[in-house]
Backbone atoms as SQL, in Angstrom:
CREATE TABLE atoms (id INTEGER PRIMARY KEY, chain TEXT, resi INTEGER, resn TEXT, atom TEXT, x REAL, y REAL, z REAL);
INSERT INTO atoms VALUES
  (1, 'A', 1, 'UNK', 'N', -63.130, 193.557, 60.915),
  (2, 'A', 1, 'UNK', 'CA', -63.767, 192.110, 60.233),
  (3, 'A', 1, 'UNK', 'C', -64.651, 191.394, 61.189),
  (4, 'A', 2, 'UNK', 'N', -63.846, 191.137, 62.537),
  (5, 'A', 2, 'UNK', 'CA', -65.086, 190.189, 62.911),
  (6, 'A', 2, 'UNK', 'C', -65.739, 190.556, 63.227),
  (7, 'A', 3, 'UNK', 'N', -65.952, 191.952, 63.493),
  (8, 'A', 3, 'UNK', 'CA', -68.088, 192.451, 63.465),
  (9, 'A', 3, 'UNK', 'C', -68.605, 192.137, 62.096),
  (10, 'A', 4, 'UNK', 'N', -67.799, 192.653, 61.014),
  (11, 'A', 4, 'UNK', 'CA', -68.549, 192.619, 60.076),
  (12, 'A', 4, 'UNK', 'C', -69.044, 191.236, 59.852),
  (13, 'A', 5, 'UNK', 'N', -68.451, 190.484, 60.380),
  (14, 'A', 5, 'UNK', 'CA', -68.727, 188.738, 59.905),
  (15, 'A', 5, 'UNK', 'C', -69.090, 187.810, 60.626),
  (16, 'A', 6, 'UNK', 'N', -69.407, 188.684, 61.781),
  (17, 'A', 6, 'UNK', 'CA', -69.888, 187.517, 63.068),
  (18, 'A', 6, 'UNK', 'C', -71.794, 186.959, 62.638),
  (19, 'A', 7, 'UNK', 'N', -72.005, 188.062, 61.869),
  (20, 'A', 7, 'UNK', 'CA', -73.892, 188.095, 61.587),
  (21, 'A', 7, 'UNK', 'C', -73.586, 187.037, 60.250),
  (22, 'A', 8, 'UNK', 'N', -72.685, 187.546, 59.485),
  (23, 'A', 8, 'UNK', 'CA', -72.732, 186.533, 58.113),
  (24, 'A', 8, 'UNK', 'C', -72.201, 185.033, 58.306),
  (25, 'A', 9, 'UNK', 'N', -71.792, 184.629, 59.314),
  (26, 'A', 9, 'UNK', 'CA', -71.690, 183.688, 59.794),
  (27, 'A', 9, 'UNK', 'C', -72.246, 182.848, 60.428),
  (28, 'A', 10, 'UNK', 'N', -72.961, 183.483, 61.337),
  (29, 'A', 10, 'UNK', 'CA', -74.225, 183.137, 61.848),
  (30, 'A', 10, 'UNK', 'C', -74.914, 182.176, 61.195),
  (31, 'A', 11, 'UNK', 'N', -75.697, 183.612, 60.671),
  (32, 'A', 11, 'UNK', 'CA', -76.512, 182.880, 58.965),
  (33, 'A', 11, 'UNK', 'C', -76.079, 182.060, 58.320),
  (34, 'A', 12, 'UNK', 'N', -75.033, 181.550, 57.846),
  (35, 'A', 12, 'UNK', 'CA', -74.383, 180.848, 57.063),
  (36, 'A', 12, 'UNK', 'C', -74.668, 179.504, 57.939),
  (37, 'A', 13, 'UNK', 'N', -73.535, 178.814, 58.551),
  (38, 'A', 13, 'UNK', 'CA', -74.019, 178.498, 59.488),
  (39, 'A', 13, 'UNK', 'C', -75.588, 177.948, 60.193),
  (40, 'A', 14, 'UNK', 'N', -76.336, 178.422, 59.902),
  (41, 'A', 14, 'UNK', 'CA', -77.832, 177.952, 60.128),
  (42, 'A', 14, 'UNK', 'C', -78.396, 177.845, 59.326),
  (43, 'A', 15, 'UNK', 'N', -78.424, 178.585, 57.870),
  (44, 'A', 15, 'UNK', 'CA', -78.325, 178.101, 56.282),
  (45, 'A', 15, 'UNK', 'C', -77.916, 176.499, 56.294),
  (46, 'A', 16, 'UNK', 'N', -76.724, 176.635, 56.424),
  (47, 'A', 16, 'UNK', 'CA', -75.709, 175.320, 56.326),
  (48, 'A', 16, 'UNK', 'C', -77.261, 174.248, 57.195),
  (49, 'A', 17, 'UNK', 'N', -76.852, 174.079, 58.129),
  (50, 'A', 17, 'UNK', 'CA', -77.469, 173.488, 58.732),
  (51, 'A', 17, 'UNK', 'C', -78.970, 172.830, 58.942),
  (52, 'A', 18, 'UNK', 'N', -79.668, 173.666, 58.026),
  (53, 'A', 18, 'UNK', 'CA', -81.197, 173.563, 58.188),
  (54, 'A', 18, 'UNK', 'C', -81.218, 173.007, 56.572),
  (55, 'A', 19, 'UNK', 'N', -80.490, 172.786, 55.149),
  (56, 'A', 19, 'UNK', 'CA', -79.884, 172.606, 54.077),
  (57, 'A', 19, 'UNK', 'C', -80.457, 173.597, 53.655),
  (58, 'A', 20, 'UNK', 'N', -81.001, 175.219, 53.525),
  (59, 'A', 20, 'UNK', 'CA', -81.771, 176.103, 53.076),
  (60, 'A', 20, 'UNK', 'C', -80.425, 176.690, 52.402),
  (61, 'A', 21, 'UNK', 'N', -80.231, 175.644, 50.606),
  (62, 'A', 21, 'UNK', 'CA', -79.589, 175.742, 49.788),
  (63, 'A', 21, 'UNK', 'C', -80.326, 177.205, 49.101),
  (64, 'A', 22, 'UNK', 'N', -81.588, 177.552, 49.178),
  (65, 'A', 22, 'UNK', 'CA', -81.766, 178.815, 48.106),
  (66, 'A', 22, 'UNK', 'C', -81.395, 179.904, 48.983),
  (67, 'A', 23, 'UNK', 'N', -81.646, 180.436, 49.993),
  (68, 'A', 23, 'UNK', 'CA', -81.026, 181.476, 51.048),
  (69, 'A', 23, 'UNK', 'C', -79.818, 181.446, 51.307),
  (70, 'A', 24, 'UNK', 'N', -78.907, 179.751, 51.280),
  (71, 'A', 24, 'UNK', 'CA', -77.501, 180.021, 51.788),
  (72, 'A', 24, 'UNK', 'C', -76.915, 180.282, 50.181),
  (73, 'A', 25, 'UNK', 'N', -77.189, 180.465, 49.085),
  (74, 'A', 25, 'UNK', 'CA', -76.259, 180.528, 48.453),
  (75, 'A', 25, 'UNK', 'C', -76.554, 181.997, 47.879),
  (76, 'A', 26, 'UNK', 'N', -77.710, 183.288, 48.433),
  (77, 'A', 26, 'UNK', 'CA', -77.816, 184.731, 48.563),
  (78, 'A', 26, 'UNK', 'C', -75.784, 185.009, 49.126),
  (79, 'A', 27, 'UNK', 'N', -75.484, 184.319, 49.800),
  (80, 'A', 27, 'UNK', 'CA', -74.397, 184.936, 50.080),
  (81, 'A', 27, 'UNK', 'C', -73.420, 184.757, 49.608),
  (82, 'A', 28, 'UNK', 'N', -73.394, 183.978, 48.487),
  (83, 'A', 28, 'UNK', 'CA', -72.118, 184.410, 47.700),
  (84, 'A', 28, 'UNK', 'C', -72.310, 185.164, 46.618),
  (85, 'A', 29, 'UNK', 'N', -71.723, 185.959, 45.662),
  (86, 'A', 29, 'UNK', 'CA', -70.976, 186.674, 44.775),
  (87, 'A', 29, 'UNK', 'C', -71.879, 186.301, 43.524),
  (88, 'A', 30, 'UNK', 'N', -72.954, 186.693, 42.477),
  (89, 'A', 30, 'UNK', 'CA', -72.694, 185.885, 41.319),
  (90, 'A', 30, 'UNK', 'C', -71.416, 185.415, 41.074),
  (91, 'A', 31, 'UNK', 'N', -70.430, 185.379, 40.673),
  (92, 'A', 31, 'UNK', 'CA', -69.528, 185.305, 40.360),
  (93, 'A', 31, 'UNK', 'C', -68.297, 184.582, 40.811),
  (94, 'A', 32, 'UNK', 'N', -68.593, 184.340, 41.702),
  (95, 'A', 32, 'UNK', 'CA', -68.133, 183.351, 43.036),
  (96, 'A', 32, 'UNK', 'C', -67.739, 181.845, 42.579),
  (97, 'A', 33, 'UNK', 'N', -66.355, 181.806, 42.749),
  (98, 'A', 33, 'UNK', 'CA', -65.730, 180.177, 42.804),
  (99, 'A', 33, 'UNK', 'C', -65.477, 179.340, 44.013),
  (100, 'A', 34, 'UNK', 'N', -66.093, 178.137, 44.152),
  (101, 'A', 34, 'UNK', 'CA', -66.176, 176.773, 45.304),
  (102, 'A', 34, 'UNK', 'C', -65.037, 176.236, 44.686),
  (103, 'A', 35, 'UNK', 'N', -63.635, 176.171, 45.568),
  (104, 'A', 35, 'UNK', 'CA', -62.750, 174.700, 45.434),
  (105, 'A', 35, 'UNK', 'C', -62.796, 174.374, 45.850),
  (106, 'A', 36, 'UNK', 'N', -63.001, 172.553, 46.021),
  (107, 'A', 36, 'UNK', 'CA', -62.980, 171.873, 46.060),
  (108, 'A', 36, 'UNK', 'C', -61.197, 171.056, 46.480),
  (109, 'A', 37, 'UNK', 'N', -60.797, 170.839, 47.428),
  (110, 'A', 37, 'UNK', 'CA', -59.212, 170.450, 47.020),
  (111, 'A', 37, 'UNK', 'C', -59.002, 169.121, 46.774),
  (112, 'A', 38, 'UNK', 'N', -58.420, 168.958, 45.876),
  (113, 'A', 38, 'UNK', 'CA', -58.047, 167.314, 45.257),
  (114, 'A', 38, 'UNK', 'C', -59.145, 166.994, 44.034),
  (115, 'A', 39, 'UNK', 'N', -60.258, 167.574, 44.022),
  (116, 'A', 39, 'UNK', 'CA', -61.530, 167.224, 43.802),
  (117, 'A', 39, 'UNK', 'C', -62.253, 167.580, 42.594),
  (118, 'A', 40, 'UNK', 'N', -61.988, 169.025, 42.680),
  (119, 'A', 40, 'UNK', 'CA', -62.794, 170.239, 41.198),
  (120, 'A', 40, 'UNK', 'C', -63.136, 171.811, 42.080),
  (121, 'A', 41, 'UNK', 'N', -63.924, 172.269, 41.446),
  (122, 'A', 41, 'UNK', 'CA', -64.015, 173.836, 41.058),
  (123, 'A', 41, 'UNK', 'C', -65.683, 173.841, 40.306),
  (124, 'A', 42, 'UNK', 'N', -66.188, 175.017, 40.941),
  (125, 'A', 42, 'UNK', 'CA', -67.556, 175.584, 40.972),
  (126, 'A', 42, 'UNK', 'C', -67.731, 176.457, 40.188),
  (127, 'A', 43, 'UNK', 'N', -68.112, 177.192, 39.238),
  (128, 'A', 43, 'UNK', 'CA', -68.198, 178.727, 39.317),
  (129, 'A', 43, 'UNK', 'C', -69.810, 178.785, 39.053),
  (130, 'A', 44, 'UNK', 'N', -69.734, 180.457, 39.520),
  (131, 'A', 44, 'UNK', 'CA', -71.252, 181.006, 39.595),
  (132, 'A', 44, 'UNK', 'C', -72.164, 179.957, 41.030),
  (133, 'A', 45, 'UNK', 'N', -73.015, 181.304, 41.046),
  (134, 'A', 45, 'UNK', 'CA', -74.451, 180.373, 42.413),
  (135, 'A', 45, 'UNK', 'C', -74.593, 178.724, 41.927),
  (136, 'A', 46, 'UNK', 'N', -75.202, 178.349, 40.286),
  (137, 'A', 46, 'UNK', 'CA', -75.948, 177.681, 40.110),
  (138, 'A', 46, 'UNK', 'C', -75.086, 176.545, 40.916),
  (139, 'A', 47, 'UNK', 'N', -73.651, 176.523, 39.861),
  (140, 'A', 47, 'UNK', 'CA', -72.686, 175.656, 40.173),
  (141, 'A', 47, 'UNK', 'C', -72.487, 175.187, 41.062),
  (142, 'A', 48, 'UNK', 'N', -72.358, 176.947, 42.499),
  (143, 'A', 48, 'UNK', 'CA', -72.005, 175.990, 44.417),
  (144, 'A', 48, 'UNK', 'C', -73.562, 175.601, 44.300),
  (145, 'A', 49, 'UNK', 'N', -74.309, 175.906, 44.455),
  (146, 'A', 49, 'UNK', 'CA', -75.611, 175.221, 45.268),
  (147, 'A', 49, 'UNK', 'C', -75.386, 173.883, 44.877),
  (148, 'A', 50, 'UNK', 'N', -75.290, 173.580, 43.117),
  (149, 'A', 50, 'UNK', 'CA', -75.179, 171.944, 43.721),
  (150, 'A', 50, 'UNK', 'C', -74.060, 171.280, 43.931),
  (151, 'A', 51, 'UNK', 'N', -72.978, 172.090, 44.170),
  (152, 'A', 51, 'UNK', 'CA', -72.118, 171.020, 45.149),
  (153, 'A', 51, 'UNK', 'C', -72.234, 171.102, 46.385),
  (154, 'A', 52, 'UNK', 'N', -73.019, 172.286, 46.822),
  (155, 'A', 52, 'UNK', 'CA', -73.273, 172.246, 47.948),
  (156, 'A', 52, 'UNK', 'C', -74.482, 170.990, 48.647),
  (157, 'A', 53, 'UNK', 'N', -75.993, 170.574, 47.528),
  (158, 'A', 53, 'UNK', 'CA', -76.607, 170.203, 47.414),
  (159, 'A', 53, 'UNK', 'C', -75.740, 169.017, 47.692),
  (160, 'A', 54, 'UNK', 'N', -74.937, 168.185, 47.468),
  (161, 'A', 54, 'UNK', 'CA', -73.854, 166.613, 47.516),
  (162, 'A', 54, 'UNK', 'C', -73.778, 167.435, 48.807),
  (163, 'A', 55, 'UNK', 'N', -73.174, 167.643, 49.674),
  (164, 'A', 55, 'UNK', 'CA', -72.934, 167.652, 50.729),
  (165, 'A', 55, 'UNK', 'C', -74.292, 168.015, 52.324),
  (166, 'A', 56, 'UNK', 'N', -75.169, 168.909, 51.595),
  (167, 'A', 56, 'UNK', 'CA', -76.579, 168.913, 52.235),
  (168, 'A', 56, 'UNK', 'C', -77.403, 167.672, 51.677),
  (169, 'A', 57, 'UNK', 'N', -77.139, 167.028, 51.184),
  (170, 'A', 57, 'UNK', 'CA', -77.882, 165.915, 50.783),
  (171, 'A', 57, 'UNK', 'C', -77.837, 164.786, 52.179),
  (172, 'A', 58, 'UNK', 'N', -76.572, 164.730, 52.841),
  (173, 'A', 58, 'UNK', 'CA', -76.158, 163.800, 54.213),
  (174, 'A', 58, 'UNK', 'C', -77.655, 164.226, 55.230),
  (175, 'A', 59, 'UNK', 'N', -78.588, 164.864, 55.209),
  (176, 'A', 59, 'UNK', 'CA', -79.135, 165.851, 56.125),
  (177, 'A', 59, 'UNK', 'C', -78.757, 166.702, 56.983),
  (178, 'A', 60, 'UNK', 'N', -79.412, 167.354, 57.943),
  (179, 'A', 60, 'UNK', 'CA', -79.177, 168.059, 58.947),
  (180, 'A', 60, 'UNK', 'C', -78.040, 168.191, 59.431),
  (181, 'A', 61, 'UNK', 'N', -77.027, 169.180, 59.415),
  (182, 'A', 61, 'UNK', 'CA', -75.626, 168.433, 59.913),
  (183, 'A', 61, 'UNK', 'C', -75.902, 169.829, 61.061),
  (184, 'A', 62, 'UNK', 'N', -75.043, 169.626, 62.244),
  (185, 'A', 62, 'UNK', 'CA', -74.286, 170.239, 63.544),
  (186, 'A', 62, 'UNK', 'C', -73.368, 170.642, 63.162),
  (187, 'A', 63, 'UNK', 'N', -72.609, 171.942, 62.883),
  (188, 'A', 63, 'UNK', 'CA', -70.943, 171.716, 62.499),
  (189, 'A', 63, 'UNK', 'C', -70.562, 173.095, 63.350),
  (190, 'A', 64, 'UNK', 'N', -69.853, 173.172, 63.613),
  (191, 'A', 64, 'UNK', 'CA', -68.829, 174.216, 64.435),
  (192, 'A', 64, 'UNK', 'C', -67.867, 174.649, 63.463),
  (193, 'A', 65, 'UNK', 'N', -67.243, 175.778, 64.397),
  (194, 'A', 65, 'UNK', 'CA', -66.087, 176.278, 62.729),
  (195, 'A', 65, 'UNK', 'C', -64.768, 176.463, 64.487),
  (196, 'A', 66, 'UNK', 'N', -63.843, 176.339, 64.379),
  (197, 'A', 66, 'UNK', 'CA', -62.402, 176.089, 65.214),
  (198, 'A', 66, 'UNK', 'C', -61.652, 176.810, 64.893),
  (199, 'A', 67, 'UNK', 'N', -60.520, 177.063, 65.430),
  (200, 'A', 67, 'UNK', 'CA', -59.347, 177.228, 65.024),
  (201, 'A', 67, 'UNK', 'C', -59.508, 178.946, 64.025),
  (202, 'A', 68, 'UNK', 'N', -60.381, 179.456, 64.398),
  (203, 'A', 68, 'UNK', 'CA', -60.873, 180.949, 63.386),
  (204, 'A', 68, 'UNK', 'C', -59.522, 182.262, 63.539),
  (205, 'A', 69, 'UNK', 'N', -59.122, 182.523, 61.709),
  (206, 'A', 69, 'UNK', 'CA', -58.561, 183.863, 61.668),
  (207, 'A', 69, 'UNK', 'C', -59.067, 184.231, 60.569),
  (208, 'A', 70, 'UNK', 'N', -59.300, 185.538, 60.869),
  (209, 'A', 70, 'UNK', 'CA', -60.302, 186.556, 60.491),
  (210, 'A', 70, 'UNK', 'C', -59.082, 187.914, 59.856),
  (211, 'A', 71, 'UNK', 'N', -58.736, 188.331, 59.054),
  (212, 'A', 71, 'UNK', 'CA', -57.995, 189.290, 58.087),
  (213, 'A', 71, 'UNK', 'C', -59.002, 190.053, 57.578),
  (214, 'A', 72, 'UNK', 'N', -58.610, 191.860, 57.122),
  (215, 'A', 72, 'UNK', 'CA', -59.531, 192.434, 57.484),
  (216, 'A', 72, 'UNK', 'C', -58.792, 193.568, 55.771),
  (217, 'A', 73, 'UNK', 'N', -59.102, 193.276, 54.721),
  (218, 'A', 73, 'UNK', 'CA', -58.017, 194.491, 53.724),
  (219, 'A', 73, 'UNK', 'C', -58.946, 194.857, 53.222),
  (220, 'A', 74, 'UNK', 'N', -59.343, 197.018, 52.929),
  (221, 'A', 74, 'UNK', 'CA', -59.996, 197.232, 52.352),
  (222, 'A', 74, 'UNK', 'C', -61.151, 196.615, 52.363),
  (223, 'A', 75, 'UNK', 'N', -61.517, 196.632, 51.316),
  (224, 'A', 75, 'UNK', 'CA', -63.073, 196.143, 50.865),
  (225, 'A', 75, 'UNK', 'C', -63.662, 193.961, 50.585),
  (226, 'A', 76, 'UNK', 'N', -61.812, 193.655, 51.176),
  (227, 'A', 76, 'UNK', 'CA', -62.177, 192.552, 51.447),
  (228, 'A', 76, 'UNK', 'C', -61.605, 192.021, 52.749),
  (229, 'A', 77, 'UNK', 'N', -62.305, 190.864, 53.361),
  (230, 'A', 77, 'UNK', 'CA', -62.177, 190.001, 54.398),
  (231, 'A', 77, 'UNK', 'C', -61.971, 188.662, 54.385),
  (232, 'A', 78, 'UNK', 'N', -60.893, 187.916, 54.994),
  (233, 'A', 78, 'UNK', 'CA', -60.123, 186.767, 54.918),
  (234, 'A', 78, 'UNK', 'C', -60.459, 185.884, 56.318),
  (235, 'A', 79, 'UNK', 'N', -61.194, 185.089, 55.981),
  (236, 'A', 79, 'UNK', 'CA', -61.734, 183.898, 56.833),
  (237, 'A', 79, 'UNK', 'C', -60.731, 182.361, 56.382),
  (238, 'A', 80, 'UNK', 'N', -60.347, 181.813, 57.362),
  (239, 'A', 80, 'UNK', 'CA', -60.023, 180.788, 57.699),
  (240, 'A', 80, 'UNK', 'C', -59.555, 180.144, 58.785),
  (241, 'A', 81, 'UNK', 'N', -60.348, 179.049, 58.930),
  (242, 'A', 81, 'UNK', 'CA', -60.760, 178.087, 60.063),
  (243, 'A', 81, 'UNK', 'C', -61.508, 176.815, 59.601),
  (244, 'A', 82, 'UNK', 'N', -61.278, 175.999, 60.693),
  (245, 'A', 82, 'UNK', 'CA', -61.290, 174.090, 60.613),
  (246, 'A', 82, 'UNK', 'C', -62.644, 174.945, 60.918),
  (247, 'A', 83, 'UNK', 'N', -63.438, 173.222, 60.056),
  (248, 'A', 83, 'UNK', 'CA', -64.770, 172.566, 60.476),
  (249, 'A', 83, 'UNK', 'C', -65.161, 171.511, 61.416),
  (250, 'A', 84, 'UNK', 'N', -65.531, 171.500, 62.451),
  (251, 'A', 84, 'UNK', 'CA', -65.921, 170.106, 63.202),
  (252, 'A', 84, 'UNK', 'C', -67.184, 169.661, 63.173),
  (253, 'A', 85, 'UNK', 'N', -67.690, 168.726, 61.760),
  (254, 'A', 85, 'UNK', 'CA', -69.900, 168.844, 62.549),
  (255, 'A', 85, 'UNK', 'C', -69.659, 167.065, 61.867),
  (256, 'A', 86, 'UNK', 'N', -71.041, 167.058, 62.672),
  (257, 'A', 86, 'UNK', 'CA', -72.063, 165.761, 63.035),
  (258, 'A', 86, 'UNK', 'C', -73.152, 165.892, 61.960),
  (259, 'A', 87, 'UNK', 'N', -73.180, 164.883, 60.897),
  (260, 'A', 87, 'UNK', 'CA', -74.532, 164.547, 59.957),
  (261, 'A', 87, 'UNK', 'C', -75.275, 164.361, 61.391),
  (262, 'A', 88, 'UNK', 'N', -76.601, 164.987, 61.820),
  (263, 'A', 88, 'UNK', 'CA', -77.021, 164.380, 62.677),
  (264, 'A', 88, 'UNK', 'C', -77.816, 162.972, 62.736),
  (265, 'A', 89, 'UNK', 'N', -78.916, 162.662, 61.144),
  (266, 'A', 89, 'UNK', 'CA', -79.293, 161.073, 61.347),
  (267, 'A', 89, 'UNK', 'C', -78.406, 160.062, 61.245),
  (268, 'A', 90, 'UNK', 'N', -77.241, 160.107, 61.101),
  (269, 'A', 90, 'UNK', 'CA', -76.524, 158.834, 60.555),
  (270, 'A', 90, 'UNK', 'C', -74.942, 159.058, 61.425),
  (271, 'A', 91, 'UNK', 'N', -74.945, 159.931, 62.300),
  (272, 'A', 91, 'UNK', 'CA', -73.670, 160.417, 63.338),
  (273, 'A', 91, 'UNK', 'C', -72.378, 160.696, 62.799),
  (274, 'A', 92, 'UNK', 'N', -72.416, 160.691, 61.282),
  (275, 'A', 92, 'UNK', 'CA', -71.201, 160.773, 60.582),
  (276, 'A', 92, 'UNK', 'C', -70.166, 162.082, 60.830),
  (277, 'A', 93, 'UNK', 'N', -69.119, 161.589, 61.093),
  (278, 'A', 93, 'UNK', 'CA', -68.674, 163.131, 61.638),
  (279, 'A', 93, 'UNK', 'C', -67.833, 163.071, 60.412),
  (280, 'A', 94, 'UNK', 'N', -67.124, 164.642, 60.461),
  (281, 'A', 94, 'UNK', 'CA', -67.107, 165.173, 59.161),
  (282, 'A', 94, 'UNK', 'C', -66.165, 166.391, 60.062),
  (283, 'A', 95, 'UNK', 'N', -64.769, 166.533, 59.328),
  (284, 'A', 95, 'UNK', 'CA', -63.452, 167.922, 59.950),
  (285, 'A', 95, 'UNK', 'C', -63.129, 167.787, 58.533),
  (286, 'A', 96, 'UNK', 'N', -62.593, 169.515, 58.512),
  (287, 'A', 96, 'UNK', 'CA', -61.952, 169.489, 57.516),
  (288, 'A', 96, 'UNK', 'C', -61.483, 170.915, 58.039),
  (289, 'A', 97, 'UNK', 'N', -60.699, 171.437, 56.626),
  (290, 'A', 97, 'UNK', 'CA', -60.795, 173.385, 56.409),
  (291, 'A', 97, 'UNK', 'C', -61.185, 173.964, 55.700),
  (292, 'A', 98, 'UNK', 'N', -61.389, 175.179, 56.085),
  (293, 'A', 98, 'UNK', 'CA', -61.520, 176.207, 54.514),
  (294, 'A', 98, 'UNK', 'C', -61.647, 177.252, 54.705),
  (295, 'A', 99, 'UNK', 'N', -61.170, 178.316, 53.951),
  (296, 'A', 99, 'UNK', 'CA', -60.938, 179.526, 53.344),
  (297, 'A', 99, 'UNK', 'C', -61.951, 180.321, 53.207),
  (298, 'A', 100, 'UNK', 'N', -62.589, 181.064, 53.007),
  (299, 'A', 100, 'UNK', 'CA', -63.339, 182.068, 52.533),
  (300, 'A', 100, 'UNK', 'C', -63.003, 183.706, 52.562),
  (301, 'A', 101, 'UNK', 'N', -63.500, 183.969, 51.310),
  (302, 'A', 101, 'UNK', 'CA', -62.807, 185.351, 51.042),
  (303, 'A', 101, 'UNK', 'C', -64.425, 186.245, 50.594),
  (304, 'A', 102, 'UNK', 'N', -63.825, 187.783, 51.249),
  (305, 'A', 102, 'UNK', 'CA', -65.829, 188.038, 51.470),
  (306, 'A', 102, 'UNK', 'C', -65.452, 189.509, 50.880),
  (307, 'A', 103, 'UNK', 'N', -65.573, 189.894, 49.865),
  (308, 'A', 103, 'UNK', 'CA', -65.959, 191.491, 49.434),
  (309, 'A', 103, 'UNK', 'C', -66.903, 192.220, 49.082),
  (310, 'A', 104, 'UNK', 'N', -66.502, 193.641, 49.393),
  (311, 'A', 104, 'UNK', 'CA', -67.758, 194.780, 49.905),
  (312, 'A', 104, 'UNK', 'C', -68.323, 194.728, 48.171),
  (313, 'A', 105, 'UNK', 'N', -69.835, 193.995, 48.046),
  (314, 'A', 105, 'UNK', 'CA', -70.417, 194.577, 46.872),
  (315, 'A', 105, 'UNK', 'C', -71.495, 195.398, 47.394),
  (316, 'A', 106, 'UNK', 'N', -71.610, 196.672, 47.188),
  (317, 'A', 106, 'UNK', 'CA', -72.703, 198.161, 47.582),
  (318, 'A', 106, 'UNK', 'C', -72.655, 197.868, 49.216),
  (319, 'A', 107, 'UNK', 'N', -73.569, 197.256, 49.591),
  (320, 'A', 107, 'UNK', 'CA', -73.982, 196.932, 51.018),
  (321, 'A', 107, 'UNK', 'C', -73.513, 195.970, 51.272),
  (322, 'A', 108, 'UNK', 'N', -73.599, 194.934, 50.867),
  (323, 'A', 108, 'UNK', 'CA', -73.440, 193.870, 50.830),
  (324, 'A', 108, 'UNK', 'C', -71.851, 192.687, 51.160),
  (325, 'A', 109, 'UNK', 'N', -71.384, 192.240, 52.332),
  (326, 'A', 109, 'UNK', 'CA', -70.607, 191.793, 51.929),
  (327, 'A', 109, 'UNK', 'C', -70.689, 189.679, 51.569),
  (328, 'A', 110, 'UNK', 'N', -70.527, 189.535, 50.414),
  (329, 'A', 110, 'UNK', 'CA', -70.449, 188.461, 49.770),
  (330, 'A', 110, 'UNK', 'C', -69.195, 187.440, 49.443),
  (331, 'A', 111, 'UNK', 'N', -68.898, 185.941, 49.836),
  (332, 'A', 111, 'UNK', 'CA', -68.655, 185.064, 49.631),
  (333, 'A', 111, 'UNK', 'C', -67.675, 184.782, 47.865),
  (334, 'A', 112, 'UNK', 'N', -67.233, 185.690, 47.995),
  (335, 'A', 112, 'UNK', 'CA', -66.222, 185.946, 46.068),
  (336, 'A', 112, 'UNK', 'C', -65.419, 184.182, 45.469),
  (337, 'A', 113, 'UNK', 'N', -64.704, 183.869, 47.073),
  (338, 'A', 113, 'UNK', 'CA', -63.837, 182.355, 46.975),
  (339, 'A', 113, 'UNK', 'C', -64.001, 181.726, 47.723),
  (340, 'A', 114, 'UNK', 'N', -64.421, 180.143, 47.626),
  (341, 'A', 114, 'UNK', 'CA', -64.917, 179.007, 49.067),
  (342, 'A', 114, 'UNK', 'C', -64.369, 178.415, 48.389),
  (343, 'A', 115, 'UNK', 'N', -62.422, 177.939, 49.153),
  (344, 'A', 115, 'UNK', 'CA', -62.292, 176.806, 49.677),
  (345, 'A', 115, 'UNK', 'C', -62.251, 175.585, 50.575),
  (346, 'A', 116, 'UNK', 'N', -62.367, 174.365, 50.102),
  (347, 'A', 116, 'UNK', 'CA', -63.244, 173.102, 51.177),
  (348, 'A', 116, 'UNK', 'C', -61.838, 172.404, 50.987),
  (349, 'A', 117, 'UNK', 'N', -61.489, 171.513, 52.379),
  (350, 'A', 117, 'UNK', 'CA', -60.343, 170.726, 52.171),
  (351, 'A', 117, 'UNK', 'C', -61.151, 169.569, 53.440),
  (352, 'A', 118, 'UNK', 'N', -61.697, 168.544, 53.265),
  (353, 'A', 118, 'UNK', 'CA', -62.250, 167.478, 54.067),
  (354, 'A', 118, 'UNK', 'C', -61.210, 166.585, 54.036);
C-alpha cells in the first residue's frame, strides 16, 4: 500500500502546492466526498474543486505530511496523517490532520473520501 500511494501522494502534494486544481481534482473519483469537520462536505469533483479553491486561494503552499499511517485492504487503501503547511506569501502556518480513502478503479487509485480537520 505504501509503494502504491508514494507516487500518488508526491503528485498530490506538488499539484496542491502549485495550486493546480485542474490536475489535482483528477486524483479524486467522480463520486468522491470531501468532509471539512465542523464545517460541511462536498460531493463530486466540481464541489471538491470549489472547496479546495478556497484554501489554495491563499497562494503557493509548502506542505509536509507527518505521522503518516497507511493500511491497505483489497481494492481500498486508507491514509491517515497530519500536515504542517506554510503559505509562502504570507507566512501563515496551518496544521491539521486528514484521512483519505483510495479505491482502485480500473488501473487507477482514486480518492473516494477525504476528511480534513484544521
